[in-house]
Coordinates of C-alpha atoms and ligand atoms in Angstrom, one line a residue:
M1 CA -55.4 220.6 -12.9
S2 CA -54.5 217.6 -10.7
A3 CA -52.9 214.5 -12.2
L4 CA -54.8 212.5 -9.6
V5 CA -58.2 213.2 -11.0
S6 CA -59.2 215.2 -14.1
L7 CA -62.3 216.2 -15.9
D8 CA -61.5 214.0 -18.8
S9 CA -63.2 210.7 -18.9
P10 CA -63.5 208.1 -21.7
V11 CA -67.3 208.0 -21.2
P12 CA -69.7 210.9 -21.9
D13 CA -70.5 213.2 -19.0
R14 CA -74.0 212.8 -17.5
F15 CA -76.0 215.0 -15.2
D16 CA -75.7 212.4 -12.5
A17 CA -72.0 211.4 -12.8
V18 CA -71.6 211.9 -9.0
T19 CA -74.7 211.6 -6.8
V20 CA -74.4 212.1 -3.1
A21 CA -77.4 211.7 -0.8
G22 CA -79.7 212.3 -3.7
E23 CA -77.9 215.4 -5.0
A24 CA -76.6 214.8 -8.6
M25 CA -73.8 216.7 -10.4
S26 CA -72.2 216.2 -13.7
R27 CA -68.4 215.9 -13.9
E28 CA -68.3 219.3 -15.6
A29 CA -70.3 220.9 -12.8
L30 CA -68.3 219.2 -10.1
F31 CA -64.9 220.3 -11.6
G32 CA -66.3 223.8 -12.3
A33 CA -67.4 224.2 -8.7
A34 CA -64.2 222.7 -7.4
T35 CA -62.0 224.9 -9.5
A36 CA -63.9 227.9 -8.4
L37 CA -63.2 226.9 -4.8
A38 CA -59.6 226.1 -5.6
D39 CA -59.2 229.6 -6.9
R40 CA -60.2 230.9 -3.4
I41 CA -58.2 228.5 -1.2
A42 CA -55.0 228.4 -3.4
G43 CA -51.9 229.0 -1.3
A44 CA -53.5 228.0 2.0
R45 CA -51.3 225.8 4.3
A46 CA -54.2 223.4 4.9
V47 CA -58.0 223.6 4.9
A48 CA -60.4 221.7 7.1
L49 CA -63.7 220.4 5.9
R50 CA -66.8 219.4 7.8
A51 CA -67.0 216.1 5.9
D52 CA -70.6 215.1 5.9
A53 CA -72.1 212.9 3.2
S54 CA -72.8 215.7 0.7
S55 CA -71.8 217.0 -2.6
A56 CA -70.1 219.9 -0.8
T57 CA -67.6 217.4 0.7
V58 CA -66.8 216.0 -2.8
V59 CA -66.4 219.5 -4.3
A60 CA -64.2 220.7 -1.4
T61 CA -61.9 217.6 -1.5
L62 CA -61.5 218.1 -5.2
A63 CA -60.8 221.8 -4.7
G64 CA -57.9 220.9 -2.4
L65 CA -56.5 218.4 -4.9
I66 CA -56.7 221.0 -7.8
A67 CA -55.1 223.8 -5.7
G68 CA -52.5 221.5 -4.2
V69 CA -53.8 222.4 -0.7
P70 CA -54.0 219.6 1.9
V71 CA -57.6 218.9 3.0
V72 CA -58.4 217.8 6.5
P73 CA -61.8 216.0 6.5
V74 CA -63.3 216.4 10.0
P75 CA -65.9 213.8 11.1
P76 CA -69.3 215.6 11.2
D77 CA -70.2 213.7 14.4
S78 CA -67.1 214.8 16.2
G79 CA -67.6 216.6 19.5
P80 CA -65.8 219.8 20.5
L81 CA -62.8 218.0 22.1
E82 CA -61.9 215.9 19.1
R83 CA -62.7 218.7 16.7
A84 CA -60.6 221.2 18.5
H85 CA -57.6 218.8 18.5
I86 CA -57.9 218.1 14.7
L87 CA -58.3 221.7 13.8
S88 CA -55.4 223.0 15.9
D89 CA -53.0 220.0 15.2
S90 CA -53.6 220.1 11.4
G91 CA -52.7 223.8 11.1
A92 CA -55.8 224.3 9.0
V93 CA -56.4 228.0 8.3
L94 CA -59.9 227.7 7.0
L95 CA -63.0 225.6 7.7
L96 CA -65.0 224.7 4.6
A97 CA -68.7 223.8 4.7
P98 CA -68.9 224.6 8.4
G99 CA -72.6 223.7 8.8
P100 CA -73.5 224.3 12.5
W101 CA -69.9 224.6 13.6
T102 CA -69.6 228.3 14.3
D103 CA -67.5 228.0 17.4
T104 CA -64.1 226.8 16.0
G105 CA -62.3 230.1 15.9
L106 CA -61.4 229.5 12.3
P107 CA -62.6 231.6 9.4
T108 CA -65.3 229.6 7.5
M109 CA -66.1 229.4 3.8
P110 CA -69.3 227.8 2.4
V111 CA -69.0 225.5 -0.6
D112 CA -70.9 227.0 -3.5
L113 CA -72.1 224.1 -5.8
T114 CA -73.3 226.6 -8.4
A115 CA -69.9 228.4 -8.8
R116 CA -67.9 227.8 -11.9
S117 CA -64.3 228.5 -12.9
A118 CA -62.2 227.3 -15.8
S119 CA -58.9 228.7 -14.4
T120 CA -55.8 226.5 -14.7
H121 CA -53.9 225.6 -11.6
R122 CA -50.4 224.4 -11.7
E123 CA -50.3 220.6 -11.2
P124 CA -49.2 219.8 -7.6
A125 CA -46.0 217.9 -7.2
P126 CA -46.6 214.2 -6.6
D127 CA -45.4 214.4 -3.1
T128 CA -47.8 217.2 -2.2
T129 CA -49.9 216.2 0.7
A130 CA -53.5 215.6 -0.6
L131 CA -55.3 214.6 2.6
I132 CA -54.6 214.7 6.3
L133 CA -56.8 212.0 7.8
Y134 CA -57.0 211.7 11.6
T135 CA -56.9 208.1 12.9
S136 CA -56.6 206.6 16.3
G137 CA -53.6 205.1 18.0
T138 CA -53.7 202.9 21.1
T139 CA -53.3 206.0 23.3
G140 CA -53.7 209.7 23.1
P141 CA -55.7 211.8 20.6
P142 CA -56.0 210.9 17.0
K143 CA -52.9 211.4 14.7
G144 CA -52.9 213.2 11.4
V145 CA -51.9 210.8 8.6
L146 CA -50.3 212.7 5.7
I147 CA -51.3 211.2 2.4
P148 CA -49.6 212.4 -0.7
H149 CA -51.1 212.6 -4.2
V150 CA -48.7 210.0 -5.5
A151 CA -49.9 207.4 -2.9
I152 CA -53.5 207.9 -3.8
A153 CA -52.8 207.6 -7.5
A154 CA -50.8 204.4 -7.0
G155 CA -53.3 202.8 -4.7
L156 CA -56.3 203.6 -6.9
D157 CA -54.5 202.3 -10.0
G158 CA -53.6 199.1 -8.3
L159 CA -57.2 198.5 -7.3
T160 CA -58.5 199.5 -10.7
E161 CA -56.4 196.8 -12.2
A162 CA -57.2 194.2 -9.5
W163 CA -60.9 194.8 -9.8
A164 CA -61.1 195.5 -13.5
W165 CA -62.8 198.8 -12.6
T166 CA -63.8 200.7 -15.7
P167 CA -65.6 203.9 -16.6
D168 CA -68.7 201.8 -17.4
D169 CA -69.0 200.7 -13.7
V170 CA -71.5 202.4 -11.4
L171 CA -70.0 202.5 -7.9
V172 CA -72.5 202.5 -4.9
H173 CA -71.7 203.0 -1.3
G174 CA -72.9 205.0 1.7
L175 CA -69.7 205.1 3.8
P176 CA -68.4 208.1 5.8
L177 CA -66.5 210.6 3.7
F178 CA -63.7 211.3 6.2
H179 CA -61.9 208.0 5.9
V180 CA -59.9 206.1 3.3
H181 CA -62.7 203.7 2.4
G182 CA -65.5 206.2 1.7
L183 CA -63.4 209.2 0.5
V184 CA -60.3 207.8 -1.2
L185 CA -61.7 204.7 -2.7
G186 CA -65.4 205.6 -2.8
V187 CA -65.0 209.1 -4.2
L188 CA -61.5 209.7 -5.6
G189 CA -61.5 206.2 -7.0
A190 CA -64.6 206.8 -9.1
L191 CA -63.3 210.2 -10.2
R192 CA -60.0 208.8 -11.2
V193 CA -61.5 205.9 -13.1
G194 CA -64.2 208.0 -14.6
S195 CA -67.0 205.8 -13.4
R196 CA -70.3 207.1 -12.0
V197 CA -70.7 207.0 -8.2
V198 CA -73.8 207.0 -6.1
H199 CA -73.4 207.7 -2.4
T200 CA -76.5 206.6 -0.6
G201 CA -76.2 208.9 2.4
R202 CA -76.3 206.1 4.8
P203 CA -75.1 202.5 4.0
T204 CA -78.5 200.8 4.5
P205 CA -79.4 197.6 2.7
A206 CA -82.5 199.2 1.2
A207 CA -80.6 202.1 -0.3
Y208 CA -78.0 199.8 -1.7
A209 CA -80.8 197.7 -3.3
Q210 CA -82.4 200.7 -4.9
A211 CA -79.2 202.2 -6.4
G212 CA -78.7 199.7 -9.2
G213 CA -74.9 199.7 -9.2
S214 CA -72.3 197.4 -10.7
M215 CA -69.8 197.7 -7.8
Y216 CA -70.7 198.0 -4.1
F217 CA -68.4 198.9 -1.2
G218 CA -69.2 198.1 2.4
V219 CA -67.6 197.4 5.7
P220 CA -68.5 194.0 7.2
T221 CA -71.2 195.5 9.4
V222 CA -72.9 196.8 6.2
W223 CA -72.7 193.4 4.5
S224 CA -73.9 191.6 7.7
R225 CA -77.0 193.9 7.7
V226 CA -77.5 193.3 3.9
T227 CA -77.7 189.5 4.6
R228 CA -80.4 190.1 7.2
D229 CA -82.5 192.0 4.6
E230 CA -83.0 189.2 2.1
D231 CA -85.0 191.2 -0.5
S232 CA -82.4 193.9 -0.6
A233 CA -79.6 191.3 -0.8
R234 CA -81.2 189.6 -3.8
A235 CA -81.5 193.0 -5.6
L236 CA -77.7 193.0 -5.7
T237 CA -77.6 189.9 -7.9
S238 CA -77.2 192.1 -11.0
A239 CA -74.1 193.8 -9.7
R240 CA -70.6 192.9 -10.9
L241 CA -68.6 193.1 -7.6
L242 CA -69.4 193.3 -3.9
V243 CA -66.3 194.6 -2.1
S244 CA -65.8 194.3 1.7
G245 CA -63.0 195.9 3.7
S246 CA -61.9 197.9 6.7
A247 CA -62.4 195.0 9.1
P248 CA -62.6 191.2 8.9
L249 CA -65.6 189.8 7.0
P250 CA -67.0 186.9 9.1
V251 CA -67.0 183.7 7.1
P252 CA -70.8 183.1 7.7
V253 CA -71.5 186.6 6.3
F254 CA -69.4 185.8 3.2
E255 CA -71.3 182.6 2.7
R256 CA -74.8 184.0 3.3
L257 CA -74.0 186.9 0.9
T258 CA -72.9 184.4 -1.7
E259 CA -76.2 182.4 -1.3
L260 CA -78.4 185.5 -1.5
T261 CA -76.6 187.4 -4.3
G262 CA -74.8 184.8 -6.3
H263 CA -71.6 186.8 -5.7
R264 CA -68.6 185.8 -3.7
P265 CA -67.5 189.1 -2.2
I266 CA -64.1 190.6 -2.9
E267 CA -62.2 191.2 0.3
R268 CA -59.4 193.8 0.5
Y269 CA -57.2 194.9 3.3
G270 CA -55.7 198.3 4.1
M271 CA -55.0 201.0 6.6
T272 CA -55.2 204.8 6.6
E273 CA -51.4 204.9 6.7
T274 CA -50.9 202.5 3.8
L275 CA -54.1 202.8 1.8
I276 CA -55.3 199.5 0.4
T277 CA -52.4 197.2 -0.2
V278 CA -53.8 193.6 -0.5
S279 CA -56.9 192.5 -2.3
T280 CA -58.7 189.6 -3.9
R281 CA -58.7 190.0 -7.7
A282 CA -61.9 190.2 -9.7
D283 CA -60.4 187.4 -11.8
G284 CA -58.9 185.5 -8.9
E285 CA -60.0 183.0 -6.2
R286 CA -62.3 184.5 -3.6
R287 CA -61.7 182.5 -0.5
P288 CA -63.6 183.3 2.7
G289 CA -61.3 184.6 5.4
F290 CA -58.6 185.7 3.0
V291 CA -57.9 189.2 1.7
G292 CA -56.0 188.1 -1.4
L293 CA -52.7 189.3 -2.9
P294 CA -50.7 192.5 -2.8
I295 CA -51.9 195.0 -5.4
A296 CA -49.5 196.2 -8.1
G297 CA -46.4 197.9 -6.7
V298 CA -46.9 196.6 -3.2
R299 CA -44.5 194.3 -1.4
T300 CA -45.5 192.5 1.9
R301 CA -43.6 190.4 4.3
L302 CA -44.3 188.5 7.6
V303 CA -42.0 189.0 10.5
G304 CA -41.9 186.8 13.6
E305 CA -41.6 188.1 17.2
D306 CA -37.8 187.4 17.0
G307 CA -37.5 189.5 13.9
S308 CA -37.1 186.5 11.5
A309 CA -38.9 186.0 8.3
C310 CA -42.0 183.7 8.6
P311 CA -42.5 181.0 6.0
Y312 CA -45.5 181.4 3.7
D313 CA -47.1 178.1 4.8
G314 CA -50.6 179.4 5.6
E315 CA -50.1 178.7 9.3
T316 CA -47.2 180.6 10.7
V317 CA -48.4 183.9 12.1
G318 CA -46.3 187.1 12.0
E319 CA -46.6 190.8 11.8
L320 CA -47.5 192.0 8.4
Q321 CA -45.1 194.6 7.1
I322 CA -45.5 196.7 3.9
D323 CA -43.3 198.4 1.4
S324 CA -45.4 200.3 -1.1
P325 CA -45.8 203.5 -3.2
T326 CA -49.1 203.9 -1.3
L327 CA -47.5 204.7 2.0
F328 CA -48.2 207.8 4.0
Q329 CA -45.6 210.5 4.6
G330 CA -45.7 210.2 8.4
Y331 CA -47.9 211.5 11.2
L332 CA -48.2 215.2 11.4
N333 CA -46.2 216.7 14.2
R334 CA -45.4 213.2 15.5
P335 CA -41.9 212.2 14.3
D336 CA -41.7 209.9 17.3
A337 CA -44.8 208.0 16.4
T338 CA -43.8 207.9 12.7
A339 CA -40.4 206.4 13.6
E340 CA -42.1 203.7 15.7
T341 CA -44.1 202.4 12.7
L342 CA -41.0 202.0 10.5
T343 CA -38.5 199.2 10.5
P344 CA -34.7 200.0 10.2
D345 CA -34.9 199.1 6.5
G346 CA -37.9 201.4 5.9
W347 CA -40.9 198.9 5.9
F348 CA -44.1 199.9 7.5
R349 CA -45.2 197.9 10.6
T350 CA -49.0 197.4 10.3
G351 CA -49.5 196.0 13.8
D352 CA -51.7 193.4 12.1
V353 CA -51.0 189.7 12.6
A354 CA -51.4 187.6 9.4
V355 CA -50.5 184.4 7.7
I356 CA -49.6 184.0 4.0
D357 CA -50.0 180.7 2.2
A358 CA -47.8 179.2 -0.5
E359 CA -49.8 180.9 -3.3
G360 CA -49.2 184.3 -1.6
R361 CA -52.8 184.6 -0.3
H362 CA -53.0 186.7 2.8
R363 CA -55.2 186.1 5.8
I364 CA -55.5 188.7 8.6
V365 CA -55.5 186.9 11.9
G366 CA -55.9 189.9 14.3
R367 CA -54.2 192.9 15.7
A368 CA -51.0 192.8 17.8
S369 CA -52.5 195.3 20.2
T370 CA -55.9 194.9 22.0
D371 CA -56.0 198.6 22.5
L372 CA -57.0 199.3 18.9
I373 CA -60.6 198.4 18.5
K374 CA -62.5 198.0 15.2
T375 CA -66.1 198.7 15.6
G376 CA -68.4 199.0 12.6
G377 CA -65.2 199.4 10.5
Y378 CA -64.1 202.4 12.6
R379 CA -60.7 202.3 14.3
V380 CA -61.0 203.5 17.9
G381 CA -58.1 203.7 20.4
A382 CA -59.0 202.4 23.8
G383 CA -56.7 205.1 25.4
E384 CA -58.7 208.0 23.8
V385 CA -62.0 206.6 25.1
E386 CA -60.5 206.0 28.6
A387 CA -59.1 209.5 28.7
S388 CA -62.6 210.9 27.8
L389 CA -64.2 208.8 30.6
L390 CA -61.6 209.8 33.1
A391 CA -62.4 213.4 32.4
H392 CA -65.9 212.9 33.8
P393 CA -65.9 213.9 37.4
A394 CA -67.7 210.7 38.6
V395 CA -65.1 208.4 37.0
H396 CA -62.1 207.2 39.1
E397 CA -60.8 204.5 36.9
A398 CA -61.6 203.3 33.4
A399 CA -60.5 200.5 31.1
V400 CA -61.9 200.1 27.6
I401 CA -61.9 197.0 25.5
G402 CA -63.4 195.7 22.2
V403 CA -65.7 192.7 22.7
A404 CA -66.7 190.5 19.8
H405 CA -70.1 191.5 18.5
P406 CA -72.2 190.0 15.8
D407 CA -73.1 193.2 14.0
L408 CA -70.2 195.6 14.7
G409 CA -67.4 193.1 14.7
Q410 CA -66.3 194.5 18.0
E411 CA -68.3 196.7 20.4
I412 CA -66.7 199.2 22.7
V413 CA -67.2 198.2 26.3
A414 CA -66.0 200.4 29.2
F415 CA -65.2 199.1 32.7
V416 CA -65.6 201.9 35.2
V417 CA -64.9 202.5 38.8
S418 CA -67.0 205.4 39.8
G419 CA -66.8 207.6 42.9
A420 CA -70.2 209.2 42.5
E421 CA -73.7 208.6 41.3
V422 CA -73.6 208.3 37.5
T423 CA -75.5 206.2 35.0
E424 CA -74.4 204.2 32.0
R425 CA -76.3 206.5 29.7
Q426 CA -74.6 209.6 31.1
L427 CA -71.2 208.1 30.5
I428 CA -72.0 207.0 27.0
D429 CA -73.4 210.4 26.1
H430 CA -70.3 212.1 27.7
V431 CA -68.0 210.2 25.3
A432 CA -70.3 210.6 22.3
S433 CA -70.6 214.3 22.8
G434 CA -66.9 215.0 23.5
L435 CA -65.2 212.7 21.0
S436 CA -67.3 211.2 18.2
V437 CA -70.6 209.5 18.3
H438 CA -69.0 206.4 16.8
K439 CA -66.4 206.3 19.6
R440 CA -69.0 205.9 22.4
P441 CA -69.0 202.8 24.5
R442 CA -72.1 200.7 23.7
R443 CA -72.0 199.4 27.2
V444 CA -70.6 200.5 30.6
V445 CA -69.9 197.9 33.2
F446 CA -69.5 199.3 36.7
V447 CA -66.9 197.5 38.8
T448 CA -65.4 198.1 42.3
E449 CA -61.9 197.7 41.0
L450 CA -60.0 196.9 37.8
P451 CA -57.8 193.8 37.7
R452 CA -54.2 194.9 37.9
N453 CA -50.8 193.1 37.9
A454 CA -48.1 193.6 40.5
M455 CA -46.9 196.6 38.5
G456 CA -50.3 198.2 38.8
K457 CA -51.0 197.8 35.1
V458 CA -54.6 197.0 34.2
Q459 CA -54.9 193.4 32.9
K460 CA -57.4 193.8 30.1
K461 CA -57.3 190.1 29.3
L462 CA -59.1 189.5 32.6
L463 CA -62.0 191.8 31.6
T464 CA -64.8 190.1 29.9
G465 CA -67.8 191.9 28.5
Ligands
LIG501 C1 -76.6 206.9 19.1 N1 -76.7 208.0 18.4 C2 -76.2 209.0 19.2 C3 -75.9 208.4 20.5 N2 -76.2 207.1 20.4 N3 -76.0 210.3 19.1 C4 -75.6 211.0 20.1 N4 -75.3 210.5 21.3 C5 -75.4 209.2 21.5 N5 -75.1 208.7 22.7 C6 -77.1 208.2 17.0 C7 -76.1 208.5 16.0 O1 -75.8 209.9 15.9 C8 -76.7 208.0 14.7 O2 -77.6 208.9 14.2 C9 -77.4 206.8 15.2 O3 -77.5 206.9 16.6 C10 -76.6 205.5 14.9 O4 -75.3 205.8 14.9 P1 -74.1 204.8 14.7 O5 -73.8 204.2 16.0 O6 -73.0 205.4 13.9 O7 -74.8 203.7 13.8 P2 -74.5 202.3 13.5 O8 -75.7 201.7 13.0 O9 -73.8 201.6 14.7 O10 -73.4 202.4 12.3 C11 -73.0 201.3 11.6 C12 -72.2 201.7 10.4 C13 -71.1 202.6 10.8 C14 -71.7 200.5 9.7 C15 -73.2 202.5 9.5 O11 -70.4 202.0 11.8 C16 -70.2 203.1 9.6 O12 -70.6 203.9 8.8 N6 -69.1 202.4 9.5 C17 -68.1 202.7 8.5 C18 -66.7 203.0 9.0 C19 -65.7 203.2 7.9 O13 -66.0 203.7 6.8 N7 -64.5 202.8 8.2 C20 -63.4 202.9 7.2 C21 -62.1 203.3 7.9 S1 -60.8 203.4 6.7 P3 -77.9 209.1 12.6 O14 -78.9 210.2 12.6 O15 -76.5 209.6 12.1 O16 -78.3 207.8 12.1 C22 -60.1 201.8 6.8 C23 -59.1 201.4 5.8 C24 -59.7 200.4 5.0 O17 -60.4 201.1 7.7 O18 -59.2 199.3 4.9 O19 -60.8 200.7 4.4
LIG502 P1 -57.9 202.3 9.7 O1 -56.9 202.9 10.4 O2 -59.3 202.7 10.2 O3 -57.6 202.5 8.4 O4 -57.9 200.7 10.1 C1 -57.0 199.9 9.6 C2 -57.1 198.5 10.2 O5 -58.3 197.9 9.8 C3 -56.1 197.5 9.8 O6 -54.9 197.7 10.5 C4 -56.7 196.2 10.1 O7 -56.6 195.9 11.4 C5 -58.2 196.5 9.8 N1 -58.6 196.0 8.4 C6 -58.8 196.7 7.3 N2 -59.2 195.8 6.3 C7 -59.3 194.6 6.8 C8 -59.7 193.3 6.3 N3 -60.1 193.2 5.1 N4 -59.7 192.3 7.2 C9 -59.3 192.4 8.5 N5 -58.9 193.6 9.0 C10 -58.9 194.7 8.2

């Protein structure tokens, strides 16, 4: 059994301990099915998983944890290009719950929710890789972030303490199950704490309102949509905590949510590489625009452009760096990229620009690089979208930026110099079908040339959407 999550819980089991998109399972059924799958995948180097919002995704992830086999959750909306990269780069030897993906070249294995096994697996060492999560850099294809069991356990325990999360909570969310937010916090968190979890399939305001939870997770786009559906928002009044993360929560959304629900949302900050490191505490001050304090075990520091330590005066901006038991083990097959993220004394460079005030409260000001876009809480590298556009025969040049957007935080906008007849829709569909639907530009602006400096480098600051 895994020390990260176990069947034991201080509260009695229920038939609906874990509900995903309307399908309920007890903890006993879940662990029975996961152990049966663990029996079959034990010893594998890594297994990939078509990680749609389903019980199969939960069972398969748990199976990997039990067997000590790294799980690679693949976005279900990923196109052939992105999928092929993830499957080959990760070294996965098997594809679980393949659904319609019959063309990957990997052996496939369905996830049987009715299977049961009570066999005992040796507990994986704490530094065993639990998950390989693919995330975007500024350029190139996504990198595989190696997340060990020990990091997940430390991160979840820190949040459990900060949020006073107990087995009596009912967690509700509808976030994708291939990223830290939905999968690590939203599934493994509930399993580790022993609280019920209801995954709503999609994160719609109406589904959140109906679920009757005590704790809700959402990205800012979700909370913004909740505030625009006032009846659904008011239904959340009976909750204990509304938690926002993965992108900046606009202050007006914070305030409107407070008005409608009576709850000041909890904001927390993290990254795939670091897990969640900073959060407002349930018993602490919830100040709009701030993400709170480091969770237990995490150390943060602010470093100026000249490498000097920034004062914690709430004004001086610097790069946020992290030293934490929740850190990743590196990018798979990318020692160069891993080395770039670490300072000589071993701290992780987040690439986020922040201020810290005299009380230690953190505010994320922005990102150092404009080439990492956050859209609807998804991190998308401009370079990857540009490469996809450039692979279209009608595209001569392409530059992709994130433009401030009231619903998505940032929307992806592509500036394209085309050499042949092509429509905006065709280019959007080209990216959506090759990479992932959520990486598609929402708009394409056709231009005769891109602004370049004397060195020929595109000057993205001169592009306005
Ligand atoms: C639209 N669609 C297309 C399409 N255009 N399909 C194919 N081709 C095209 N050209 C379809 C989609 O398939 C989908 O269908 C529908 O249109 C809408 O898709 P969408 O664009 O994804 O929806 P949208 O409303 O924009 O989504 C908003 C959102 C989503 C908030 C629901 O962005 C989301 O789930 N965000 C969460 C991201 C997240 O969890 N990030 C955490 C990263 S971890 P259908 O049928 O599917 O509706 C992290 C660390 C931390 O950051 O701190 O947490
Ligand atoms: P990801 O790689 O998808 O995990 O994205 C991590 C990035 O999301 C961070 O580097 C931040 O830029 C951003 N992020 C996460 N949480 C917050 C938050 N609460 N406020 C502002 N930005 C956030």
